[in-house]
Amino acid sequence: MVQEQAAIRPDATAVWCGEDSLTYHELNRRANRIAHFLKRLGVGPAAPVGVLLDRGIDLIVSLLGILKADAAYLPLDPTYPTERLCLMVEDAGARVIITQGSLRNLLPADVARIVSLAGEAARIAREPETDPGQPASPDQLAYVIYTSGSTGKPKGIAVSHRSVQHLLSVTRPLLRLSNSDTWTVVHSTSFDFSVWEIWGALVNGAALVVVPLSIAQSPLRLAELLRKRKVTIFSQTPAALRQMVRETTTFSTVRIVICGGEGLPQDMVAPLIASGAEVWNFYGPTEATVWASCKQLEANDASYPFAPIGRPIPGNTLWVLDAELRQAKPGEAGELHIGGPNLAVAYYGRPEWTAEQFIPNPFGEPGSRLYRSGDSARMLPNGDLEFLGRLDHQVKIRGFRIELGEIEACLRRHPVVDEVVVVASPGPSDQAERSLSAYVTPQFMASSATPDLIRQWQTVHEETYRRTEKVSEPTFNIIGWNSSYDGLPIPSDQMREWVECTAQRIVALHPKRVLEIGCGTGMLLFRLAPQCEEYVGTDFSPTVLDTLRNEVSARGLTQVELQRREAADFENLGAGRFDTIVLNSVVQYFPSIEYLMEIIAKALNCLAVGGKIFLGDLRSLPLLSALYSSVEFKRAADPMPASELRDLVLARVDREEELVMDPEFFTALCGRLPRLGRAWVQPKRGRYHNELSLFRFDVVLTTDESVPAAPAMDRLDWDEQQLTLDEIKRRVQEEPFRDTEVKNVPNARLQSIVMLNGLLMGPECPDTAGDLRAALLSAKAGVDPEDLWQWGARSPYDVSIQCSVARPDCFDVVFQRRGSTLASAGNSEVAATRPVATYANRPLRRLNRRELTKSLRSHVEEFLPGYMRPSAYVFLDRFPLTPNGKVDRGRLPAPEAPRADVFTRNDQPQTAAEKVIAKIWGETLGLDYVGRGDNFFADLGGHSLSAMRVVSRMREEFQIDLPLRSFFDFPTVESAAKFFEDITTAEPA
């Protein structure tokens, strides 16, 4: 069918990926060479051929080439662990695997005949371009896709050409598909959604846009791509669509939105219809060749917990049956069974599984089959089918059978709930003790708690400065800079490098009239002010300002003016007064991203023409989970279960009290605020690899300049060109020299850490911490950005390095001849709209959590009986998704256990002081369990705000003035209890 399109429309665009494209003639010609090459290797009819490739044009060429060789393709997702890939290859009996150089090491050399497209390019190029003879028969295998199996092992689903051809033929008139459409393939080829996306486009002669993984995972960038390529047919899962609807504008060019893969919640119906496109809800398991039924959605379809899945596509049959295979009456729930030509051939090499799931059809012709879907459904009065959820999502608690989807639908009606998933958490012994847990992503709300949070941080800093002993070096006061890894002070030589590098970065802006917001102990002030005509430093701590004034006066810095102000107070500072405004290591204490945006807007009014805003030491949201993975992993012994380690990391992320930012926010900001020109988002400088250099970044916002058009330069991609540091240096030094940009250079500081986090949070996580350590031995080496900066200082080239917006473990670098006009234009502005709240975490959420939990409990009490009410509520910024875009229930964090009145461990007796301190720490910090030996300061990653709350409660309880610094001296319950028992005569209340 694709071959026919190549004959009819040879010059029409078939495939896009990035800026590269192929016409139908070019696609057919290249696929023919692959087909002839595979035949020469001995690939026979219906033989599975593995495809281990990144998403791109080569992937589409290879899939078509495999089919032209009469073989079946076996998708191997590069994000899967090696163990799973090997299991699939072995189970399918694949003897040939097509891959690329950068993925070659994912598989052992002896697993099969490995064909590297780059390595075999010369041999493939010599193959004929002609069509390779007689095409496959309709009943021959087209592909084998592996899905998760209930036994814990993946199962291969074998599908024939006939099934795919039937699907595409009957949907063509239904959706009015034509060669004027443009489709996307957003999903992994290991997900059968891709079968619809790839072949739906190509057999209809349409253009296919291949979406790289980094763009598919970013709702904003994906929306930009849809507009750029004028996509008309767009398919996505409900979970991923929800994020797109929440974070982007309407689908301006899309004619049809296809929803599928899981139930479409009722609250999604109206927003999708409002997008302006036709919205179709499709249903179908992989065993039924992508889709079995469909329905174009209307407004009244929001009346059901999940939008109706409509009626069978032409040629298919759907039956709602009870356990005895009797047809359910309209309105009665039963298991959905599927029949028709769309059914898969079998579970590959598993006749026993095939016989169990593909049963004789009691309502059809002799020899016809039905597939038992495992989905619960019922017939609506109008003849449409309503999807009720998975049968394995039905649970029995205290004798009651419960549909989790019904509870989810109830919670979605709460005005603050955005997404919700309800699960049954196992009890300690048997099913009867299971309890219900609701996972909720609340909608963002501006909070009245903002002033309270600011005051709390002010108290923390006042305490720290007021009770700090006199330092020996007043211009280098690093009290309070403690490591998240062990709670100990960060070594002074590392802190000195941090402040000197920061000062140098600001000096490069040539500041003369400076406003520093949050000047603290003056570490930057003393390094910058001597070179400035005017320097205004503000802080909300009177204690630190009093100390700072004495030192400024002693040093004769008459150009320095110190003022007590909150960060958002710009009153009477003067319009256009400053050429540089500095906020260094203070943004993390802001209550919200909206608060930061307010400050930037006010700062612009105080900037002279051409002024700059420097925001330093910003914490990276894309790397937050990686930070805590590395913290907990460092403390974990080898036998520790990885699932337990993952729960610790998720809890740390959830308890985050500081503002953590997405670097992409600053590129988008340039399109939101007047006067802003460019955003320079840069990694921290320095040789030391610590949490300051690994997980933080700096931003320079320029004003009153237009962003130039993309300059002419050589543009390279680290992965695509398989570059090395030596190769980059060689290319740059070649004559004649052209400005050169290299994208996606792997950051050596982060490769193993990001790999660790990916393994830990991924669907195929190793069993123990020791297994994780073994897996990390294969981490890429990468390039330390400091090596490039220092090489540039010794060479005739300027080296400009910026954080990669798409890949947080990479950076982009521009080389140009020193002295020439700056070629790099800063990080590209993001034009598409996206709610500001999605660019950061929500520090205020913990303050609102108790109130929100109370509200949700009251809500469900109105509508649900007691046995259906969740006992625990877990709040998340967003749900983890599988590579297929579905909610990954297996990676949801464990709910907190109900808090006990008495905190003990292993029934060991506790003193009265220990009990009181454990109770205070547990309740104040929201910990579910406190006992002997717990190291709370390390668990909190050194969060002084939590420390302050605990100390305040302990002061009230014990009636003594406890210094905040003392918290750092009490890492355990025992040590704190001993202190209080030594200094108090009366037993605590």
CSV table of N, CA, C and O in Angstrom, one decimal, residues 64 139 162 175 292 306 332 343 357 366 419 447 461 475 514 565 598 630 636 814 816-817 853 864-865 878 893 967:
chain,number,residue,atom,x,y,z
A,64,LEU,N,9.7,0.0,7.1
A,64,LEU,CA,9.2,-0.3,5.8
A,64,LEU,C,10.1,-1.3,5.1
A,64,LEU,O,9.6,-2.2,4.4
A,139,ASP,N,-1.9,-12.7,5.2
A,139,ASP,CA,-1.9,-13.4,6.5
A,139,ASP,C,-0.5,-13.6,7.1
A,139,ASP,O,-0.4,-14.2,8.2
A,162,ARG,N,-3.1,-8.4,7.2
A,162,ARG,CA,-4.5,-8.3,6.9
A,162,ARG,C,-5.2,-7.5,8.0
A,162,ARG,O,-6.1,-6.7,7.7
A,175,LEU,N,-13.1,8.8,9.0
A,175,LEU,CA,-12.4,10.0,9.4
A,175,LEU,C,-12.0,10.9,8.2
A,175,LEU,O,-11.4,11.9,8.4
A,292,ALA,N,-10.7,-1.1,18.3
A,292,ALA,CA,-11.8,-2.0,18.1
A,292,ALA,C,-13.1,-1.2,18.0
A,292,ALA,O,-14.1,-1.7,17.4
A,306,PHE,N,-16.3,7.9,32.4
A,306,PHE,CA,-15.4,7.8,31.3
A,306,PHE,C,-16.2,8.1,30.0
A,306,PHE,O,-17.3,7.6,29.9
A,332,GLU,N,-26.2,-3.4,32.2
A,332,GLU,CA,-25.5,-4.3,33.1
A,332,GLU,C,-24.0,-4.3,32.7
A,332,GLU,O,-23.7,-4.4,31.5
A,343,LEU,N,-8.4,-9.0,14.9
A,343,LEU,CA,-7.8,-9.7,16.0
A,343,LEU,C,-6.4,-10.2,15.6
A,343,LEU,O,-6.1,-10.5,14.5
A,357,GLN,N,-6.9,-16.6,26.1
A,357,GLN,CA,-7.5,-15.3,25.9
A,357,GLN,C,-8.3,-15.2,24.6
A,357,GLN,O,-9.2,-14.4,24.5
A,366,PRO,N,-18.4,-20.8,12.5
A,366,PRO,CA,-17.4,-21.8,13.0
A,366,PRO,C,-16.0,-21.3,12.7
A,366,PRO,O,-15.7,-20.9,11.6
A,419,GLU,N,-6.2,15.9,38.3
A,419,GLU,CA,-6.2,14.5,38.0
A,419,GLU,C,-6.3,13.7,39.3
A,419,GLU,O,-5.9,14.2,40.4
A,447,SER,N,-2.3,31.4,47.0
A,447,SER,CA,-2.6,31.1,48.3
A,447,SER,C,-2.4,32.3,49.3
A,447,SER,O,-1.5,33.1,49.1
A,461,HIS,N,16.3,33.0,58.7
A,461,HIS,CA,17.5,33.7,58.5
A,461,HIS,C,17.9,34.6,59.7
A,461,HIS,O,19.1,34.7,60.0
A,475,THR,N,34.1,38.8,54.9
A,475,THR,CA,33.7,38.9,53.5
A,475,THR,C,33.4,37.5,52.9
A,475,THR,O,33.1,37.3,51.8
A,514,VAL,N,24.5,49.0,40.7
A,514,VAL,CA,24.0,47.7,41.0
A,514,VAL,C,22.9,47.8,42.1
A,514,VAL,O,23.1,48.5,43.1
A,565,ARG,N,14.4,45.6,53.2
A,565,ARG,CA,13.3,45.5,52.3
A,565,ARG,C,13.0,44.0,52.1
A,565,ARG,O,13.9,43.2,52.0
A,598,GLU,N,6.6,38.7,39.5
A,598,GLU,CA,6.2,40.0,39.9
A,598,GLU,C,7.5,40.8,40.2
A,598,GLU,O,7.6,42.0,39.8
A,630,SER,N,20.4,10.9,44.1
A,630,SER,CA,21.9,10.8,44.4
A,630,SER,C,22.1,10.9,45.9
A,630,SER,O,23.0,10.2,46.4
A,636,ALA,N,22.5,4.6,50.8
A,636,ALA,CA,21.8,3.2,50.7
A,636,ALA,C,22.8,2.1,50.7
A,636,ALA,O,23.8,2.2,49.9
A,814,VAL,N,28.5,27.0,21.8
A,814,VAL,CA,28.8,27.8,20.6
A,814,VAL,C,30.3,28.2,20.6
A,814,VAL,O,30.8,28.7,21.6
A,816,GLN,N,33.2,30.5,18.5
A,816,GLN,CA,33.3,31.6,17.5
A,816,GLN,C,34.7,32.3,17.7
A,816,GLN,O,35.2,32.3,18.8
A,817,ARG,N,35.2,32.8,16.6
A,817,ARG,CA,36.5,33.5,16.7
A,817,ARG,C,36.4,34.7,17.6
A,817,ARG,O,35.4,35.5,17.6
A,853,THR,N,-6.9,18.1,52.2
A,853,THR,CA,-7.3,16.8,52.5
A,853,THR,C,-8.7,16.8,53.2
A,853,THR,O,-9.6,16.0,53.0
A,864,LEU,N,-20.3,9.2,48.6
A,864,LEU,CA,-19.8,7.8,48.7
A,864,LEU,C,-20.1,7.2,50.0
A,864,LEU,O,-19.9,7.8,51.1
A,865,PRO,N,-20.4,5.9,50.1
A,865,PRO,CA,-20.6,5.2,51.4
A,865,PRO,C,-19.2,5.1,52.0
A,865,PRO,O,-18.1,5.2,51.3
A,878,ARG,N,2.5,16.0,39.2
A,878,ARG,CA,2.0,15.3,38.0
A,878,ARG,C,2.2,13.9,38.2
A,878,ARG,O,3.1,13.4,39.0
A,893,PRO,N,4.1,6.9,44.5
A,893,PRO,CA,4.8,6.8,45.8
A,893,PRO,C,3.9,6.1,46.8
A,893,PRO,O,2.6,6.2,46.8
A,967,PHE,N,19.5,22.6,66.4
A,967,PHE,CA,18.8,21.6,65.7
A,967,PHE,C,19.9,20.7,64.9
A,967,PHE,O,19.7,19.5,64.8
